[in-house]
Coordinates of C-alpha atoms in Angstrom, one line a residue:
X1 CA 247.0 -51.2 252.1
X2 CA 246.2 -53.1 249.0
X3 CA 243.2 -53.8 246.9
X4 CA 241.2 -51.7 244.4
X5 CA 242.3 -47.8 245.1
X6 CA 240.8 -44.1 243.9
X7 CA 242.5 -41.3 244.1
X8 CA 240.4 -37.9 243.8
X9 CA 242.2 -35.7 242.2
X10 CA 242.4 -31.7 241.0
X11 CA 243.5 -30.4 238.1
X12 CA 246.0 -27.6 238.7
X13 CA 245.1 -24.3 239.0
X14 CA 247.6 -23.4 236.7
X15 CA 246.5 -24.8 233.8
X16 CA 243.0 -24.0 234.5
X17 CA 244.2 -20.6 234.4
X18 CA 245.9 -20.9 231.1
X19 CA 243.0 -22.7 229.5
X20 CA 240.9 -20.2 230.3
X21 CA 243.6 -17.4 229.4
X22 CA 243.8 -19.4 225.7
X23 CA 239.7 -18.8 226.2
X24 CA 240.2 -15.3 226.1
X25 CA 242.8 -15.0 223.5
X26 CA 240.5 -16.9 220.9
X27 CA 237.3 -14.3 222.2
X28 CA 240.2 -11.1 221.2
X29 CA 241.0 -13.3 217.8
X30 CA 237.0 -12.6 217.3
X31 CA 236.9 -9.4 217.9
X32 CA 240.0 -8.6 215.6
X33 CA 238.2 -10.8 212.7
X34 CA 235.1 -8.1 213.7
X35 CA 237.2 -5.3 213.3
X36 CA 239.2 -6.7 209.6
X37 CA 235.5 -6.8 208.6
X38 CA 234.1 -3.7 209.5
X39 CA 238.2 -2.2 208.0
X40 CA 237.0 -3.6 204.6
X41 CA 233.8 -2.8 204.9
X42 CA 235.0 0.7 204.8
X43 CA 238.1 0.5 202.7
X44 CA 240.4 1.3 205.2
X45 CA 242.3 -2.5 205.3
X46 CA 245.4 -0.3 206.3
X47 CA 244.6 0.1 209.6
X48 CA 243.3 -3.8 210.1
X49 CA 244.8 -5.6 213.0
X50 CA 246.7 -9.3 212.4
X51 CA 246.0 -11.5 215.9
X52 CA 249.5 -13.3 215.2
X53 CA 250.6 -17.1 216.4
X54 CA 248.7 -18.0 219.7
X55 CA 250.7 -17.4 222.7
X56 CA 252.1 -20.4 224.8
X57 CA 253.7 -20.7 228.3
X58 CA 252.3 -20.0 231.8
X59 CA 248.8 -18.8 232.1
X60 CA 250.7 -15.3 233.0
X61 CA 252.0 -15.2 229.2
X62 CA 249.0 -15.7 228.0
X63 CA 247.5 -12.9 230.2
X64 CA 250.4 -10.5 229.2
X65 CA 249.7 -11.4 225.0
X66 CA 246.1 -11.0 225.5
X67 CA 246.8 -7.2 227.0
X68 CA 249.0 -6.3 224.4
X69 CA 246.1 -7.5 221.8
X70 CA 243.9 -5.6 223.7
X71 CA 245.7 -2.6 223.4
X72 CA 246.6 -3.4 219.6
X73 CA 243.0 -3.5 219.1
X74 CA 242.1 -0.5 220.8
X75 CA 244.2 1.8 219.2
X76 CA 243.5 0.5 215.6
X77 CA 239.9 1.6 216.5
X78 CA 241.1 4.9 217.8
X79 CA 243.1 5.2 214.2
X80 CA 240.1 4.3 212.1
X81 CA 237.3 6.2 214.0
X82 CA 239.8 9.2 213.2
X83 CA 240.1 8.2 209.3
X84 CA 236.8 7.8 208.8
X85 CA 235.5 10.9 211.1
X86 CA 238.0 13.1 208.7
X87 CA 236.3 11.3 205.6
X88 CA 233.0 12.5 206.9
X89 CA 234.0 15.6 207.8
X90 CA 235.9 16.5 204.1
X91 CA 232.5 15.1 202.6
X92 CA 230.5 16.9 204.8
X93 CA 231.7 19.9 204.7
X94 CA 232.4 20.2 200.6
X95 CA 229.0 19.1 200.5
X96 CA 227.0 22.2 202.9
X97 CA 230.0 24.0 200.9
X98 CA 228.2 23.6 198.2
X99 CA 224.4 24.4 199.4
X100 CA 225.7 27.3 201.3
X101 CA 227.3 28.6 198.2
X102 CA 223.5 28.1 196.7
X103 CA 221.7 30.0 199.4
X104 CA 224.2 32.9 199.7
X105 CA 223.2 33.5 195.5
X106 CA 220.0 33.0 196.2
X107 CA 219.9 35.9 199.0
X108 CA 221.7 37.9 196.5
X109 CA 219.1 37.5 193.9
X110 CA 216.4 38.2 196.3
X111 CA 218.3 41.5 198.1
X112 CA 219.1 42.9 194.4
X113 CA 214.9 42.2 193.9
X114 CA 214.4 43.9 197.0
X115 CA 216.1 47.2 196.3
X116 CA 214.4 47.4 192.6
X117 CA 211.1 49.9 193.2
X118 CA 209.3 47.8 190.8
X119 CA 209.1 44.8 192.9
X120 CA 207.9 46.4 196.0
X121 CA 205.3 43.6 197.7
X122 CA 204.1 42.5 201.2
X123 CA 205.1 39.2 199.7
X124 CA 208.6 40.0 198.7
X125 CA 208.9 42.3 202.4
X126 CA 208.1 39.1 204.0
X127 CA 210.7 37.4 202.0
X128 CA 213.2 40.0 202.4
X129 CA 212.8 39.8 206.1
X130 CA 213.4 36.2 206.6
X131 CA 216.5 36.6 204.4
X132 CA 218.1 39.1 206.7
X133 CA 217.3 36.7 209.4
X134 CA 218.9 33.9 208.4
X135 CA 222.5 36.0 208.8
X136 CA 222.5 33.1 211.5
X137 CA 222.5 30.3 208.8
X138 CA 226.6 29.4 209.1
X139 CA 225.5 29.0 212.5
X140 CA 222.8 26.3 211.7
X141 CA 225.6 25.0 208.8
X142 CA 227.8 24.3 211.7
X143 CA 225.7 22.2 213.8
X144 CA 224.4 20.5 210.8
X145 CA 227.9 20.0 210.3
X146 CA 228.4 18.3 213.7
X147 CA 225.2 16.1 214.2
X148 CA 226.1 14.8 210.7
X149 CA 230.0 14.4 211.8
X150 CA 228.6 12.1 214.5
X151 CA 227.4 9.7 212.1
X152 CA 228.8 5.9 213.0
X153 CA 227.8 5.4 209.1
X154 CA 227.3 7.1 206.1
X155 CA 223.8 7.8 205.7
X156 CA 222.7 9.4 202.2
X157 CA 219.2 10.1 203.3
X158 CA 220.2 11.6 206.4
X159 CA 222.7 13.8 204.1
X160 CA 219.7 15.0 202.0
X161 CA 217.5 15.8 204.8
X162 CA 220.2 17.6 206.5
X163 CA 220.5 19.6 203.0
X164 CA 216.2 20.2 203.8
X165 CA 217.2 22.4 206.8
X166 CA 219.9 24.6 205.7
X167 CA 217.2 25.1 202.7
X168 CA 214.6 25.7 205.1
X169 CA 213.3 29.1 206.9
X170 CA 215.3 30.4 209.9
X171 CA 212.3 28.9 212.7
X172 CA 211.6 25.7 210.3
X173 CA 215.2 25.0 210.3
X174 CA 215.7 24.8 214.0
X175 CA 213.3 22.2 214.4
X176 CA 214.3 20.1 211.5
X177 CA 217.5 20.5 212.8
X178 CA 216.1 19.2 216.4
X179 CA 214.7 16.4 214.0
X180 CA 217.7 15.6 212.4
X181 CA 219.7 15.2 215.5
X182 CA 217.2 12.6 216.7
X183 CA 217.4 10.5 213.5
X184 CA 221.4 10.5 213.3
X185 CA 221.1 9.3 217.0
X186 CA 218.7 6.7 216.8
X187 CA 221.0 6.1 213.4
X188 CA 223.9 5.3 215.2
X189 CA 222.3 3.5 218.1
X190 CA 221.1 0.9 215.4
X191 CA 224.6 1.4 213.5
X192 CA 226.5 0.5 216.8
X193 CA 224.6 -2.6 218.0
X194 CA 225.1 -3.8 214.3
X195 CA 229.1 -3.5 214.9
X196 CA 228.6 -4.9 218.2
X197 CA 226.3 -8.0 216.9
X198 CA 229.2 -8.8 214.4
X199 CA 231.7 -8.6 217.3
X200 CA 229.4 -11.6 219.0
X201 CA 229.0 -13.7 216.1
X202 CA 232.9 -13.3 215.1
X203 CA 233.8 -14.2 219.1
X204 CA 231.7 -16.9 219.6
X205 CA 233.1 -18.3 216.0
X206 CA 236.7 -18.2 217.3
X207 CA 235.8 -19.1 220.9
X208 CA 234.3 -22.4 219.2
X209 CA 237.0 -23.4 216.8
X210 CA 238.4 -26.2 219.2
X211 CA 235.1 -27.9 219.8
X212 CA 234.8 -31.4 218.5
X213 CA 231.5 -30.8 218.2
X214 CA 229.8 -27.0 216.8
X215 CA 227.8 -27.3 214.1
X216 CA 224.8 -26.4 215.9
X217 CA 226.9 -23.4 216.7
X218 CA 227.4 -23.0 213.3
X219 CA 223.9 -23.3 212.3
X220 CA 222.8 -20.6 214.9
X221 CA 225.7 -18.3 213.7
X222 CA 224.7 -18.7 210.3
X223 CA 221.4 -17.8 211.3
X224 CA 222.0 -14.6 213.2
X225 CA 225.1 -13.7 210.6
X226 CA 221.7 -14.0 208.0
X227 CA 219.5 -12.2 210.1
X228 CA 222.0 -9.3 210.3
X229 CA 222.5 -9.0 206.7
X230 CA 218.5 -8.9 206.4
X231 CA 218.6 -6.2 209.3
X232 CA 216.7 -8.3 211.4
X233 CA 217.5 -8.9 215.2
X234 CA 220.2 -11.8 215.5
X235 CA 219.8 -11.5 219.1
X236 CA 217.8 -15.0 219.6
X237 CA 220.2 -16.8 217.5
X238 CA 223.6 -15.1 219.3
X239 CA 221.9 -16.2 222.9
X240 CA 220.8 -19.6 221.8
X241 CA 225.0 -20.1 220.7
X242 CA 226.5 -18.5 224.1
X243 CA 224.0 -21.4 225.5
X244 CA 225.5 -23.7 223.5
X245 CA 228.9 -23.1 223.5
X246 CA 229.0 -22.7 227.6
X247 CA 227.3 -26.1 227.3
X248 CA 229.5 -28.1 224.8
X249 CA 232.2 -26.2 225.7
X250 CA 231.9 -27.5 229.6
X251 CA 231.3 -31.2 228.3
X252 CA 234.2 -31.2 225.9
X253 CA 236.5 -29.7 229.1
X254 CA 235.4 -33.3 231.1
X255 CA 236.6 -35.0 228.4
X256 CA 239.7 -32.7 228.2
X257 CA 240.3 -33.3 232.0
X258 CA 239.9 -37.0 231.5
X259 CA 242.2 -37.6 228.4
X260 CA 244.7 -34.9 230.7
X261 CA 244.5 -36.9 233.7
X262 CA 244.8 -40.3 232.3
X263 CA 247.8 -39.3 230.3
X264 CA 249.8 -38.5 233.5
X265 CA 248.7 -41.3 235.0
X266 CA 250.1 -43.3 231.9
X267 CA 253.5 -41.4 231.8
X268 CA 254.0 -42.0 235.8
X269 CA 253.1 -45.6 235.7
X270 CA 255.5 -45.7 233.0
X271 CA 258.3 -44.1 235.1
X272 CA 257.4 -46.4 237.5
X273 CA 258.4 -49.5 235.5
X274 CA 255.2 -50.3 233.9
X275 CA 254.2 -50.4 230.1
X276 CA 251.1 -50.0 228.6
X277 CA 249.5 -52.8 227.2
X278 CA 247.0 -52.7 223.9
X279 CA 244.0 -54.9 225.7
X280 CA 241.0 -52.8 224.5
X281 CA 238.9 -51.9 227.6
X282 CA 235.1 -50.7 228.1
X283 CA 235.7 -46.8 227.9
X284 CA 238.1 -44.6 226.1
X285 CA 239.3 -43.3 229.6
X286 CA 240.5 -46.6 230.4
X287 CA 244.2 -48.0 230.1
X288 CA 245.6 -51.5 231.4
X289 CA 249.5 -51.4 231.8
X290 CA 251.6 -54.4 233.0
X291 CA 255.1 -54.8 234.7
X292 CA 258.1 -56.7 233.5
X293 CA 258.0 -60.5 235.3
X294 CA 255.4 -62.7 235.5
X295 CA 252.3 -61.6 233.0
X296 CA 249.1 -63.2 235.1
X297 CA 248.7 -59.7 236.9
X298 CA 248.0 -56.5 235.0
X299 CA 246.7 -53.0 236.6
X300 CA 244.0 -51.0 234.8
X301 CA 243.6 -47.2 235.3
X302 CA 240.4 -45.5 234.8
X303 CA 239.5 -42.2 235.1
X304 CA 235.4 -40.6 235.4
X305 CA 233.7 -38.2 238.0
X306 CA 237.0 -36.6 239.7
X307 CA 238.5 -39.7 240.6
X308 CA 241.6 -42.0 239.3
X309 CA 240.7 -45.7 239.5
X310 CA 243.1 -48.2 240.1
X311 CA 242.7 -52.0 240.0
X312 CA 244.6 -55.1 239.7
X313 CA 243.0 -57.5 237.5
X314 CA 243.8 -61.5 236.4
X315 CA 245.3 -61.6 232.7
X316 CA 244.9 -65.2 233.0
X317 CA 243.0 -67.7 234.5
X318 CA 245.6 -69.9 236.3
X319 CA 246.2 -67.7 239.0
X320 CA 246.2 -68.8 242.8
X321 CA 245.1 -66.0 245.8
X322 CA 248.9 -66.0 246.3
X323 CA 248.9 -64.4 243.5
X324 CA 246.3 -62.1 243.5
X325 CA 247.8 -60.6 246.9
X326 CA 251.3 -60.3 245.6
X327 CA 250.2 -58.5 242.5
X328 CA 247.9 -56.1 244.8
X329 CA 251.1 -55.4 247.0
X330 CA 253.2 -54.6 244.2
X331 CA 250.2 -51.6 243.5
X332 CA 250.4 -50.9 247.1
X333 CA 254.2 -50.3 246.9
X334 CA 253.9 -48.0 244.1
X335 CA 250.6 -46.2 245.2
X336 CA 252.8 -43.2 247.1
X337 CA 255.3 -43.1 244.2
X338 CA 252.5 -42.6 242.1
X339 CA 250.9 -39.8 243.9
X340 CA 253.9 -38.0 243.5
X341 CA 254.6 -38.6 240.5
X342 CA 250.7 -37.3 239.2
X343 CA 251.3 -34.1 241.8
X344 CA 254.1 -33.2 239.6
X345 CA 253.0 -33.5 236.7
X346 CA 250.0 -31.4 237.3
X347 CA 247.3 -33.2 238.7
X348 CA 247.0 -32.7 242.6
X349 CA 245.7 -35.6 244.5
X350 CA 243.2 -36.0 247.0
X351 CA 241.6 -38.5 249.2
X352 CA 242.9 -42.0 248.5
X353 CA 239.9 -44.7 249.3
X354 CA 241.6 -48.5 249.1
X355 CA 239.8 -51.8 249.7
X356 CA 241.6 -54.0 251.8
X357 CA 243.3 -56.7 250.0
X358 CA 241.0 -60.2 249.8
X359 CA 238.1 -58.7 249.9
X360 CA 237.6 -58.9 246.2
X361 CA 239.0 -61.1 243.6
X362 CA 240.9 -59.2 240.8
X363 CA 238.9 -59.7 237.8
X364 CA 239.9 -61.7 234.7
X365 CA 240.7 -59.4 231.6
X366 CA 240.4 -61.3 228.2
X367 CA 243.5 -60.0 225.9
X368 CA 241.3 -58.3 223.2
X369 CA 244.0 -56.1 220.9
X370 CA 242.3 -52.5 221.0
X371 CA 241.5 -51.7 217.1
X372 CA 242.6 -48.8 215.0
X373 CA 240.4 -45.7 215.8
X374 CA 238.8 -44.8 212.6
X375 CA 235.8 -42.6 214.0
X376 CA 236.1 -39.0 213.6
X377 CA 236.7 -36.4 216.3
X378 CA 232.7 -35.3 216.4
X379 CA 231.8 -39.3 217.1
X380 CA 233.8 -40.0 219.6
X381 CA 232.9 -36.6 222.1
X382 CA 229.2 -38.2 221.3
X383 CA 230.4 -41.6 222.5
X384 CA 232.6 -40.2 225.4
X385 CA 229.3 -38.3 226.2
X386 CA 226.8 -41.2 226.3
X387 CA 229.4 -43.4 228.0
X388 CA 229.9 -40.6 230.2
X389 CA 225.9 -40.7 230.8
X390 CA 225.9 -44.1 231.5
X391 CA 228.6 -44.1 234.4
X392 CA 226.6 -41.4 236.0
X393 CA 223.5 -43.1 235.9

């Protein structure tokens, strides 16, 4: 077997797991960032949460850091929903304290006008009688007390209305306080999905600080981090970025797989007794590599669309087909090491396709040196891409 070979290839589960174990440890770093915020937000930085260095190792260690940051996280919520639902309550309660303390003089005043004969009235009988019925009114203070409690935020106009219905008469104040309990709920429905909006923008933010390419992710999260701030509904914005970031995010992974794949194929052709050689080549995921002895004969290794290409090809142009099948046999003779070599290294072969040798003549590879790369990181996943496109089509 000799000619032009490609090997299909896997990557390894393994590191498919840990990549997307690394995934989910960036999503967790978003949701602590979330959480710092909202800590601030409240001054209560003491019970913040600190991500740490990101984990390395198997996919398994990964897993096992992502629990324990889970756990981390969920407890520092547990501690600062405590803090702050003791805040409330000491505010709360030394507020009604203080209305309370207002309506039991004001029952006073009216009982001491009640027992004078002077001030006999239907007017102040009527009055009189919906003071003795409002004995119940600690009652009604206690489940103010409680629907306000529940509050995810402070709400000062939800305070003040609360204050309306211990104020109000014993039947007006149930259904204020009906009322009231509506508004704190509908309060900290819109209070919640605020906390949980931040959560998103924070996530996809972390999630997206590998990309080559985000600032359209950035733009979008600008957008909806704007639109939240201007409580308006970041939701378009958020769903337009998950789109975004799944997309760029599976394009950047080729290109991850490619650069992955090729370098193994570099360090076992190296090991084999080959070295690379600078020739500059049509794609980035393309490398030629030569063996000691004569230098007509080269191999290139590309790798696109699943599958490792292999090909011996003229570096000059006074070669004889003697000489083309020898160099095409010395690939053959290393093909098996090879495939060994790439399944240990992580990258599980496949089906091997060869064309038998003589069929084609190895092509002639001018000796152009590769320059400098000078482009930055967001050009070349836009090259990759469109030369990416172009091998498709």
């Amino acid at each position: 077997m000799s000619g032009p070979k490609g090997i299909q290839y896997e990557i390894a589960l393994e590191r498919r797991r840990a990549e997307d174990a690394m995934q989910k440890w960036r999503a967790l770093n978003g949701r602590v960032q979330a959480f710092s915020l909202r800590c601030a937000a409240v001054n209560m930085s003491d019970v913040r949460v600190v991500a740490g260095a990101a984990p390395a190792g198997t996919s398994a260690a990964i897993e096992t850091a992502c629990a324990a940051l889970e756990r981390t996280l969920a407890s520092a919520h547990t501690r600062l929903e405590s803090q702050l639902s003791a805040q409330r309550s000491q505010r709360i309660t030394h507020n009604l304290g203080a209305i309370l303390e207002e309506l039991d003089q004001r029952e006073l005043a009216a009982s001491a006008l009640a027992e004078d004969p002077r001030s006999k009235s239907p007017h102040t009988v009527i009055e009189v009688a919906e003071k003795v019925d409002i004995g119940n009114k600690v009652d009604i203070a206690d489940r103010v007390r409680r629907v306000l409690s529940s509050l995810v935020e402070q709400s000062d106009e939800l305070e003040t209305t609360a204050a309306g219905v211990l104020r109000a008469s014993p039947a007006r104040a149930r259904l204020l306080l009906s009322d009231l309990s509506s508004r704190v709920n509908a309060a900290n429905r819109r209070s919640q999905q605020k906390i949980d909006n931040r959560g998103q923008i924070e996530e996809i933010r972390c999630e997206a600080a590998l990309l080559l390419d985000r600032s359209r992710i950035d733009m979008l999260l600008d957008s909806a981090d704007h639109a939240l701030e201007s409580d308006l509904d970041p939701t378009p914005s958020l769903t337009s970025a998950r789109a975004t970031l799944a997309t760029q995010s599976a394009l950047e992974r080729e290109e991850r797989d490619q650069a992955f794949v090729l370098g193994v194929v570099t360090e076992s052709l190296v090991e084999l007794g080959y070295s690379v050689s600078p020739t500059d080549l049509e794609t980035p995921t393309s490398v030629m590599f030569k063996r000691s002895g004569p230098r007509t004969h080269a191999v290139t290794a590309n790798v696109s669309d699943g599958e490792i290409g292999l090909r011996t090809v003229r570096t000059t142009a006074t070669t004889d087909r003697g000489g083309d099948l020898a160099a095409e046999q010395q690939m053959c003779s290393d093909l098996d090491p090879l495939i060994e070599a790439l399944r240990a290294r992580g990258v599980t072969p496949g089906r091997v396709r060869a064309v038998p040798a003589g069929v084609t003549t190895p092509k002639l590879i001018t000796s152009t040196i590769a320059a400098p790369a000078t482009v930055k990181p967001a050009q070349v996943s836009t090259r990759r891409m469109r030369e990416n496109e172009r091998t498709r089509q």
